[in-house]
């Protein structure tokens, strides 16, 4: 008979217990089927239909424990499934993906790893929902036919393009291909070219590729633009009804030099030992009505997206740079948070109301820094009417900083790169984005306003859209504790929870030490990502019991929702008794809004990060053979990673280039140690490297070591650090890579995307963006 899996399954179902391979050979025809039977049994075991036991025996598999979730695939082939029901991620070896692509919703088995510990291994049982219908990549014509190689290496596939599906694509073009067949059962994926973007080395094509790859809405439909055009460019008398007039108050905006959309303005008055602060935010909700074309488009986008050379706005420029922007010397409608603080930064009272302002001046961070930090006489003379207010703002900001520090707010002091783009669109430089007291001043005022609004609404038991940040994952916290112990640091855990004051103290201890940046990054990795939610669970990173996003309605949809709720709540508390319906409308579907806008924020962050990494690689291509100073940021069995000190670029020094000795990887010490010389390469060590190769296609940079200085850390043990997105930590052969953590991201409490002003900016110390 012809041997089939069906025959084998029927055999096992008729017999209880196990069967040795020799018995199976006799049962199914003798030695001439031995090899075929062996291969079939191994395939069935890999598919989970049967199980292989010790002693070369087999048995029918028991009931499978399966979970549903989204799969994240690494470019080296393996993946992790995040269960919808929560819990530990499930590791999927590359051979067990069964045609699943990055982002797909899958059903997978889940069982304890054979390597021990609490890790889970599994295999994909079924693909429930495809996440990818189109791919962006390079079109190539080969002897076997045309193909598209996706730019997103996590997709791990090659798309065959039939002759009829090639369109106008030429060999080497960057294209968008629509998938017409997914890779199933060993068959390759197939598709057709639906858009030719151009040649891949064109800077405009590079950005358009990212826009298509992340499916970023970037063109406003006619109905949206028509509605925007119909909005008046000036404030009318009818617009002023029911508003508090702040036009005669000294009010300023403080933003970056290249900013064009000003959504917040501040004013301050000293009252004895107290400070009265006004934070006035553009009243976007006055112009963008719920369920209008403008509103639906803003909801779809969720947020503005900032690249080094451009912005994809949430709202049309007629609004974002026009009537909603708090430009100087023009009347603008605003929502104001008026707050009174004592000299220690404690809020004594707060009120909120619709208002109208007329900004006195458009200031920049540079101007304010010259006045409040540098004591620049020439600048001070130019802005003399504002000097007293700015100096009082400085005093209040410092008090607010100290107040937040005392309650445990965590400040991640991590430098951020600013990409300098030339007129041709090429990367001309990478510099450290400046972040000074002027930036911190505005950050403190925005944080205070956000918190005040959240507290006001919460105190009235009104449904609300919160910005939340849960406590760090206990397993990651324990891993982090072991990691920093290797550098001589300790912190207390109580019931697998940590007081943010403990982490704040630890970061202060690391300040100025060689491992400072790595300790900051490691802590960020164990933090959960902040998100929007209809339920308040507090904000761990800010040590705040109640927080929201109120200060950036031009570029964040959640802020627009918060404005609508605040307005309805104010009406509900006033003399008018008809706002209950308005409040109900403003607060409907908050859970759905929270989930959607959190997702759009994550997509925007990934796209922004992708462009920045691409620009870094382009810049390093211009510096092949040159030497740079850096520090060891990660150690693996095949080498170590070095991050360049001033360029924030990371690359690999492969162990094969260390010709002076044979090196062993000591995982718990995060070290490579020479067998004969006992030379040690460890996280935090200072290193000088030469750029050996740069590959934009694979997003990899290779260094060779030029010089090395050991940081000589204190004794101790620590587990291996998490892998970067660029490289796994050890070679992969279908097993769970030791030390690799799912969902690795050098982000944290808020995964800052910069100030959102002109596309460049730094990460806030709190981890929560000032306005982005």
C-alpha positions in Angstrom: 0.0 0.0 0.0 1.0 3.6 -0.4 2.1 5.0 3.0 0.2 8.1 4.0 -0.2 10.2 7.2 -3.8 9.1 7.4 -2.7 5.4 7.7 -0.3 6.3 10.5 -2.9 8.3 12.4 -5.4 5.5 12.1 -2.8 3.0 13.4 -2.1 5.2 16.5 -5.8 5.8 17.2 -6.5 2.0 17.2 -3.7 1.3 19.7 -3.3 3.0 23.1 0.2 4.0 24.3 3.4 4.2 22.4 5.0 2.3 19.5 8.7 1.9 18.9 10.0 2.8 15.5 11.1 -0.8 14.8 7.5 -2.0 15.4 6.2 0.7 13.1 8.6 -0.4 10.3 7.3 -4.0 10.6 3.7 -2.8 10.7 4.0 -0.7 7.5 5.9 -3.0 5.2 9.4 -3.7 6.4 12.8 -2.2 5.7 12.1 -0.8 2.2 9.7 1.8 3.8 12.1 2.6 6.6 13.4 5.9 5.3 10.1 7.1 4.0 8.4 6.2 7.3 11.0 8.0 9.3 10.7 11.2 7.3 6.9 11.1 7.6 7.0 10.5 11.3 9.3 13.4 11.8 7.1 15.7 9.7 4.0 14.6 11.7 5.9 15.2 15.0 6.9 18.7 13.8 3.2 19.4 12.9 2.1 18.2 16.3 0.0 15.3 15.1 2.2 12.8 17.0 4.9 13.2 19.6 8.4 11.6 19.6 9.4 10.1 22.9 12.7 8.8 24.4 14.0 5.6 23.0 12.9 6.2 19.4 9.2 5.7 20.2 6.2 7.6 19.1 2.6 8.3 20.3 -0.5 10.1 19.3 -0.4 13.7 20.5 -2.7 14.8 23.2 -5.1 17.8 23.1 -3.2 20.9 22.1 -3.1 24.0 24.2 -3.4 26.9 21.7 -3.4 30.7 22.0 -4.4 33.5 19.6 -2.2 36.5 19.1 -0.2 38.7 16.7 3.1 37.4 15.6 6.2 39.6 15.5 8.8 38.1 13.2 12.6 38.9 13.4 14.4 39.3 10.1 16.5 36.2 11.0 13.3 34.1 10.7 12.1 33.4 14.3 9.1 35.1 15.8 7.2 35.8 19.0 3.4 35.6 19.4 1.8 38.0 21.9 -1.3 36.3 23.3 -4.5 38.3 23.0 -5.4 37.1 26.5 -2.1 38.4 27.9 0.7 36.5 29.5 4.2 35.4 28.3 5.0 35.7 24.6 5.4 32.4 22.7 8.6 31.8 20.8 8.2 30.4 17.3 11.2 28.9 15.5 11.5 29.8 11.9 10.6 26.3 10.8 7.3 26.5 12.7 6.0 29.7 11.1 3.9 27.7 8.6 3.6 30.6 6.2 2.7 33.2 8.8 4.0 36.7 8.1 5.0 39.5 10.5 1.9 41.1 12.0 -0.5 38.2 11.2 -3.1 37.1 13.7 -2.3 33.4 14.3 -3.3 30.5 16.4 -0.2 28.8 17.9 0.6 26.0 20.3 2.1 26.9 23.6 4.2 24.7 25.9 7.2 25.2 28.2 10.5 25.4 26.4 12.7 22.3 26.4 15.6 24.7 27.3 14.0 25.2 30.7 12.9 28.3 32.5 9.6 30.0 32.2 9.8 30.6 28.4 7.1 29.3 26.1 7.7 27.6 22.7 5.2 26.9 20.0 4.3 26.4 16.4 1.8 28.2 14.2 -1.4 26.0 13.8 -3.3 28.5 11.7 -3.2 32.0 10.2 -6.4 33.6 11.2 -6.0 37.1 9.7 -3.4 38.5 7.3 -1.8 41.8 8.3 0.0 42.3 5.0 -1.7 42.7 1.6 0.9 44.9 -0.1 4.7 45.0 0.2 7.2 47.8 -0.7 10.5 46.5 -2.1 13.0 46.3 -4.9 11.9 44.9 -8.3 14.5 42.6 -9.8 14.5 40.6 -13.0 16.3 37.3 -12.8 16.8 34.4 -15.1 13.9 32.6 -13.4 11.6 35.6 -13.7 10.8 38.8 -11.9 10.6 39.1 -8.2 10.1 41.8 -5.5 12.3 41.7 -2.4 10.4 43.4 0.4 12.2 46.2 2.2 10.8 45.1 5.5 13.0 42.1 6.2 10.7 40.9 8.9 8.4 39.6 6.1 11.1 37.0 5.2 9.8 36.2 1.7 10.4 36.8 -2.0 7.3 37.8 -4.1 7.2 36.3 -7.6 5.8 38.7 -10.2 4.2 37.0 -13.3 4.7 38.7 -16.7 1.2 40.2 -16.7 1.8 41.8 -13.2 5.0 43.7 -13.9 3.4 46.9 -15.2 6.0 49.6 -16.0 8.6 48.4 -13.5 12.2 48.3 -14.5 15.0 46.2 -13.0 16.1 48.0 -9.8 13.0 50.1 -9.3 11.4 50.6 -5.9 7.8 49.4 -6.2 4.6 48.5 -4.3 3.4 45.0 -5.0 0.0 43.6 -4.1 0.0 40.0 -2.9 -2.2 37.7 -4.9 -1.0 34.5 -3.2 0.5 33.9 0.2 3.4 31.5 0.8 1.6 28.3 1.8 2.7 24.7 1.7 6.1 25.5 0.2 4.7 27.6 -2.6 6.3 31.1 -2.9 4.3 34.3 -2.6 3.0 35.8 -5.8 1.9 39.4 -6.5 1.6 42.2 -9.0 3.1 45.6 -9.2 0.6 48.3 -8.4 2.8 51.3 -8.1 6.3 52.3 -9.3 7.9 54.7 -6.8 11.2 55.2 -8.6 14.9 54.6 -8.1 15.8 53.6 -4.5 18.6 56.1 -4.0 16.3 59.1 -4.6 15.6 60.7 -1.2 12.0 61.3 -2.1 11.5 57.7 -3.1 13.0 56.7 0.3 10.5 58.6 2.2 7.6 57.6 0.0 8.6 54.0 0.5 8.3 54.4 4.3 4.9 56.1 3.9 3.6 53.1 1.8 5.2 50.5 4.0 3.6 51.8 7.2 0.4 52.6 5.3 0.4 56.3 6.5 -2.5 58.4 5.3 -0.7 61.3 3.6 -3.2 62.8 1.1 -6.3 64.7 2.2 -9.4 63.9 0.3 -11.3 66.7 -1.5 -14.2 66.7 1.1 -11.7 67.2 3.9 -9.9 70.1 2.1 -13.2 71.7 1.1 -14.3 71.7 4.8 -11.0 73.2 5.8 -11.3 75.9 3.1 -14.8 76.8 4.4 -13.4 77.8 7.8 -12.8 81.5 8.3 -9.2 82.6 8.7 -10.0 85.1 11.4 -11.9 85.1 14.7 -15.4 86.6 14.4 -17.5 88.4 17.1 -19.7 85.3 17.4 -16.7 83.2 18.1 -16.0 85.3 21.3 -19.3 84.5 23.0 -18.9 82.7 26.3 -15.1 83.1 26.3 -12.8 84.7 28.8 -10.9 87.6 27.2 -7.1 87.2 27.7 -6.0 89.3 24.8 -4.5 92.0 26.9 -2.5 89.5 29.0 1.2 89.1 28.2 1.3 85.7 26.5 4.0 83.9 24.6 4.6 80.8 22.6 8.0 79.0 23.0 8.9 76.5 20.3 11.7 75.3 18.1 13.2 77.5 15.4 11.6 75.6 12.5 8.1 75.2 14.1 5.1 76.5 12.2 2.2 75.2 14.2 1.9 76.7 17.7 -0.7 74.9 19.8 0.3 76.2 23.3 0.9 79.6 24.8 1.9 80.4 28.3 1.5 83.4 30.7 2.5 83.8 34.3 2.0 86.3 37.1 3.7 86.4 40.5 1.3 86.7 43.4 3.4 87.1 46.6 5.1 83.8 47.1 2.8 82.1 44.7 2.7 81.7 40.9 -0.4 82.0 38.7 0.1 80.1 35.4 -2.1 80.2 32.4 -1.6 77.5 29.8 -3.7 78.3 26.7 -4.1 75.5 24.1 -5.5 76.0 20.6 -9.2 75.3 20.6 -9.2 72.9 17.7 -12.6 71.4 18.8 -14.3 74.7 17.9 -13.4 74.1 14.3 -13.2 70.3 14.0 -16.7 69.0 14.8 -17.3 65.5 15.8 -18.0 63.1 12.9 -17.3 65.8 10.3 -15.0 64.9 7.4 -12.1 66.7 9.2 -12.8 64.7 12.3 -13.0 61.4 10.6 -9.7 62.1 8.8 -8.0 63.2 12.0 -9.2 60.0 13.8 -7.9 57.9 10.9 -4.5 59.4 11.2 -4.5 59.6 14.9 -1.4 61.7 15.1 1.0 63.8 13.0 4.1 62.0 11.8 7.5 63.8 11.9 10.4 62.9 9.6 13.7 64.8 9.5 12.7 66.8 6.5 8.9 67.0 6.6 5.7 66.4 8.6 2.6 64.4 7.6 0.0 66.5 9.6 -3.1 65.2 11.3 -5.0 68.3 10.1 -4.7 70.2 6.8 -2.2 73.1 7.0 -5.0 75.7 6.6 -5.9 74.7 10.2 -2.6 73.5 11.7 -0.6 76.4 10.5 -3.4 78.9 10.2 -6.5 79.5 12.3 -5.6 76.9 14.9 -2.0 78.0 15.3 -1.3 80.6 18.0 0.6 82.9 15.8 1.9 86.2 17.3 -0.2 89.4 17.3 -3.4 87.7 16.0 -6.5 86.7 17.9 -6.9 83.0 18.5 -9.5 80.8 20.2 -8.1 78.7 23.0 -8.9 76.4 26.0 -7.1 77.7 29.1 -6.0 75.9 32.2 -5.4 78.5 34.9 -3.4 77.2 37.8 -2.1 78.6 41.1 1.1 77.1 42.6 3.0 77.8 45.8 6.7 78.3 46.0 7.3 74.6 46.3 5.4 73.7 43.1 2.3 72.4 44.8 -0.9 73.2 42.9 -3.3 75.2 45.1 -6.2 75.6 42.7 -7.1 75.3 39.1 -9.8 76.5 36.7 -10.6 75.8 33.1 -12.5 77.8 30.5 -12.8 78.7 26.8 -10.8 81.8 26.0 -9.4 84.1 23.4 -5.8 85.2 23.4 -3.4 87.4 21.3 0.1 86.1 21.6 2.6 88.9 22.5 5.6 87.1 21.0 6.8 84.0 19.2 9.9 82.9 21.2 12.2 80.0 20.5 14.0 77.8 23.0 17.3 79.4 21.9 16.0 82.9 22.8 14.6 81.8 26.1 17.8 80.0 27.0 19.9 83.1 26.3 17.7 85.1 28.7 17.1 82.7 31.6 20.4 80.7 31.4 23.1 82.6 29.6 22.1 86.1 30.8 22.7 87.4 27.3 22.4 91.2 27.6 21.7 91.8 23.9 18.8 89.3 23.8 17.5 90.6 27.1 17.4 94.1 25.9 15.5 93.0 22.8 12.8 91.3 24.9 12.9 93.5 28.0 9.1 93.6 28.5 9.1 89.8 28.9 12.2 89.4 31.2 10.4 89.5 34.6 7.8 87.0 33.4 10.4 84.6 31.9 12.5 84.7 35.1 9.4 83.9 37.2 8.6 81.1 34.7 12.1 79.7 35.3 11.6 79.8 39.1 8.3 78.0 38.8 9.6 75.4 36.4 12.5 74.5 38.8 10.0 74.2 41.7 7.8 71.9 39.6 10.8 69.8 38.6 11.7 69.3 42.3 8.1 68.5 43.2 7.9 65.8 40.6 11.3 64.4 41.6 10.2 64.1 45.3 7.1 62.1 44.3 9.2 59.7 42.2 8.9 60.9 38.6 11.6 59.1 36.5 13.8 61.2 34.3 15.5 59.3 31.4 18.4 61.6 30.5 19.2 60.1 27.1 20.6 62.2 24.3 18.8 62.0 21.0 20.1 62.5 17.5 19.0 65.3 15.2 19.4 64.6 11.5 20.6 67.4 9.3 19.2 67.2 5.8 20.7 69.1 2.9 18.9 70.8 0.0 19.2 67.6 -2.1 17.5 65.5 0.7 20.8 63.7 1.6 22.0 63.4 5.2 24.6 66.0 5.9 25.1 65.5 9.6 24.0 63.9 12.8 24.1 66.1 15.9 23.0 65.9 19.5 19.6 67.5 19.8 19.7 70.3 22.3 17.6 70.1 25.4 18.1 72.9 27.9 16.2 74.6 30.6 13.9 76.4 28.1 12.7 73.0 26.9 12.2 71.8 30.4 10.3 74.9 31.3 7.6 74.2 28.7 7.6 70.5 29.5 6.9 71.2 33.1 4.0 73.6 32.3 2.5 71.1 29.8 2.8 68.3 32.3 1.1 70.4 35.0 -1.8 71.3 32.6 -2.3 67.7 31.5 -2.4 66.5 35.1 -4.7 69.3 36.2 -7.3 68.6 33.5 -7.2 64.8 34.2 -7.7 65.4 37.9 -10.6 67.9 37.3 -12.5 65.4 35.0 -11.8 62.4 37.3 -13.1 64.2 40.3 -16.5 64.5 38.6 -16.8 60.8 37.8 -17.0 61.6 34.0 -15.9 59.0 31.5 -12.5 60.1 30.2 -9.6 59.3 27.9 -6.5 58.8 30.0 -2.8 58.5 29.3 -1.7 55.6 31.3 1.6 53.8 32.1 1.5 50.6 34.0 4.2 49.3 36.4 7.1 47.5 34.7 6.7 43.8 34.0 8.0 41.8 37.1 10.1 39.4 35.0 11.8 42.2 33.2 12.3 44.1 36.4 14.1 41.1 37.9 16.2 40.8 34.8 17.1 44.5 35.0 18.0 44.1 38.7 20.4 41.3 38.0 21.8 43.3 35.1 22.6 46.5 37.2 23.9 44.4 40.0 26.8 43.6 37.7 27.7 47.3 37.9 27.3 47.6 41.6 23.7 48.9 41.8 20.7 47.6 43.8 17.1 48.5 44.3 14.2 47.1 46.3 11.3 45.1 44.9 8.2 44.5 47.0 5.8 41.8 45.7 7.5 42.2 42.3 6.7 45.9 42.2 9.1 48.8 42.5 8.6 52.3 43.9 9.6 54.8 41.1 11.7 56.6 43.7 14.0 53.6 43.8 14.6 53.7 40.1 15.1 57.5 40.2 17.7 57.0 42.8 19.5 54.3 40.7 19.6 56.6 37.7 21.1 59.3 39.8 23.8 56.9 41.0 24.7 56.0 37.4 24.9 59.7 36.4 28.3 60.4 34.9 29.5 56.8 35.0 30.7 54.9 31.9 27.6 52.6 32.0 25.1 55.5 32.5 23.6 55.3 29.0 23.3 51.5 29.1 21.6 51.6 32.5 19.1 54.1 31.2 18.5 52.0 28.1 18.1 48.8 30.0 15.6 50.4 32.3 13.7 51.8 29.4 13.5 48.3 27.9 11.8 46.8 31.0 9.2 49.6 31.0 5.8 49.1 29.5 4.7 51.4 26.7 2.4 54.3 27.7 -0.9 54.2 26.0 -4.4 55.7 25.9 -7.1 54.1 27.9 -10.7 54.7 29.1 -9.8 53.3 32.5 -7.4 55.1 34.8 -4.5 53.0 36.1 -2.1 55.9 36.7 1.2 56.9 35.1 4.1 55.0 36.6 6.9 57.0 34.8 5.5 60.3 35.9 4.5 59.0 39.4 1.1 60.5 38.6 -2.2 59.1 39.9 -4.1 60.8 37.1 -2.9 61.9 33.7 -4.1 62.8 30.2 -3.0 64.5 27.0 -4.6 67.9 26.6 -1.9 70.2 25.2 -1.5 69.1 21.6 -4.9 68.9 19.8 -3.3 70.1 16.5 -1.2 66.9 16.2 -2.8 64.3 18.6 -6.4 63.1 18.2 -6.7 62.1 21.9 -6.1 65.7 22.9 -9.0 66.7 20.7 -11.2 64.2 22.5 -10.1 65.5 25.9 -11.0 69.1 24.8 -14.5 68.0 23.8 -15.0 66.2 27.1 -13.6 69.2 29.1 -15.9 71.6 27.3 -19.0 69.4 27.9 -18.0 69.0 31.5 -17.7 72.7 32.0 -21.2 73.2 30.4 -22.5 70.5 32.7 -21.3 72.4 35.7 -22.6 75.8 34.6 -25.9 77.4 34.4 -27.0 75.6 31.2 -28.8 72.4 31.8 -28.7 70.9 28.3 -25.2 69.5 28.1 -25.9 65.9 29.2 -26.4 64.9 25.6 -23.3 66.8 24.6 -21.3 65.0 27.3 -22.6 61.6 26.2 -21.6 62.3 22.6 -18.1 63.5 23.7 -17.5 60.4 25.8 -18.9 57.7 23.5 -16.6 54.8 22.3 -13.7 55.9 24.5 -12.3 52.4 24.7 -12.3 52.1 20.9 -10.7 55.5 20.5 -8.0 54.6 23.0 -7.1 51.4 21.3 -7.1 53.0 17.8 -5.0 56.1 18.7 -2.5 54.0 20.7 -2.0 51.8 17.6 -1.6 54.8 15.3 0.9 56.3 17.7 3.0 53.1 17.6 2.8 53.0 13.8 4.0 56.6 13.6 6.9 55.9 16.0 8.0 52.9 14.0 7.9 55.0 10.8 9.8 57.9 12.3 12.4 55.5 13.7 12.8 53.8 10.4 13.5 57.0 8.6 16.0 58.1 11.2 17.8 54.8 11.0 17.9 55.0 7.2 19.4 58.5 7.4 22.0 57.3 9.8 23.1 54.5 7.5 23.3 56.9 4.6 25.5 59.2 6.6 27.8 56.4 7.7 28.3 55.4 4.1 30.1 58.7 3.6 32.5 57.8 6.4 33.8 54.3 5.5 37.3 53.8 6.8 37.1 56.6 9.4 37.5 56.1 13.1 35.0 57.2 15.9 34.8 57.0 19.6 32.0 55.0 21.3 31.1 52.6 24.0 30.2 48.9 24.1 26.4 48.7 24.2 25.9 45.0 23.9 27.9 41.7 24.0 27.0 38.5 22.2 28.6 35.2 21.4 29.7 36.5 18.0 31.0 39.9 18.9 29.9 43.1 20.6 28.0 46.2 19.6 29.5 49.7 19.8 27.4 52.9 19.8 29.2 55.9 18.5 29.4 58.7 21.2 28.2 61.7 19.2 26.4 60.1 16.3 24.1 57.6 18.2 24.9 55.0 15.5 25.3 51.3 16.5 27.4 48.7 14.7 28.9 45.3 15.2 32.5 44.4 16.0 32.5 40.7 14.9 34.5 38.3 17.1 36.3 37.1 13.9 38.0 40.5 13.6 39.6 40.1 17.1 42.7 38.4 15.9 44.8 38.6 19.1 43.0 35.7 20.9 40.1 33.3 21.0 37.2 34.8 23.0 34.5 33.1 25.1 31.1 34.6 25.7 30.3 34.9 29.5 26.6 35.6 29.4 26.1 36.5 33.0 28.9 39.0 33.0 27.9 40.5 29.6 31.5 39.9 28.5 33.8 38.4 25.9 36.9 37.1 27.7 40.1 36.0 25.9 41.2 32.4 26.5 44.9 33.2 26.8 45.2 37.0 27.4 42.1 37.2 29.7 41.3 40.4 27.9 37.7 41.5 28.6 35.2 43.3 26.5 32.2 44.3 28.5 29.1 46.6 28.3 30.0 50.2 29.1 33.7 49.9 28.0 35.0 52.8 25.9 36.0 51.7 22.4 37.4 53.4 19.3 36.3 51.8 16.1 36.8 52.0 12.3 33.8 51.8 10.0 34.4 48.7 7.9 31.1 48.3 6.0 27.6 49.8 5.7 24.7 48.0 4.2 21.4 50.0 3.9 19.7 47.0 2.4 20.2 44.9 5.5 20.3 47.9 7.9 23.7 46.8 9.3 27.0 48.5 10.1 30.2 46.6 10.7 33.1 48.0 12.7 36.6 46.9 13.4 38.2 47.7 16.8 40.9 50.4 16.8 41.3 50.9 20.6 39.6 49.7 23.8 39.5 50.9 27.4 37.9 48.6 30.1 35.4 50.3 32.4 36.5 47.9 35.2 33.0 47.5 36.7 32.5 46.2 40.2 32.1 42.4 40.6 28.8 40.8 40.3 26.6 38.9 37.9 24.0 39.8 35.5 22.1 38.1 32.7 22.6 38.9 29.1 21.1 42.2 27.9 18.2 42.2 25.4 18.9 42.0 21.7 18.8 45.0 19.6 16.4 45.0 16.6 19.4 45.0 14.3 21.1 41.8 15.5 20.2 38.8 17.7 22.6 38.1 20.5 23.7 34.6 19.4 23.7 32.7 16.2 20.3 31.2 15.4 19.7 27.6 14.4 16.0 27.1 14.9 16.2 27.3 18.7 15.2 30.0 21.0 18.1 32.5 21.0 19.4 32.8 24.6 18.8 36.3 26.0 16.5 37.5 23.3 13.4 39.2 24.6 10.2 39.7 22.7 9.2 43.1 21.5 12.6 44.7 22.0 12.5 48.5 21.7 14.8 51.2 22.9 11.8 53.1 24.1 10.0 53.2 27.4 7.4 55.1 29.3 6.4 57.1 26.3 8.8 56.1 23.5 9.4 59.8 22.8 9.3 60.9 19.1 10.8 64.3 19.7 9.1 67.7 20.3 7.1 67.5 17.2 8.3 71.0 16.2 9.9 70.8 12.7 10.5 67.1 13.1 13.6 67.3 15.4 13.8 67.3 19.1 14.8 65.4 22.2 13.3 62.8 24.4 11.7 64.2 27.5 13.3 63.3 30.8 10.1 62.0 32.1 9.7 59.7 29.1 6.4 61.5 28.4 6.6 63.8 25.4 6.0 67.4 26.0 3.3 67.7 23.3 3.9 64.7 21.0 
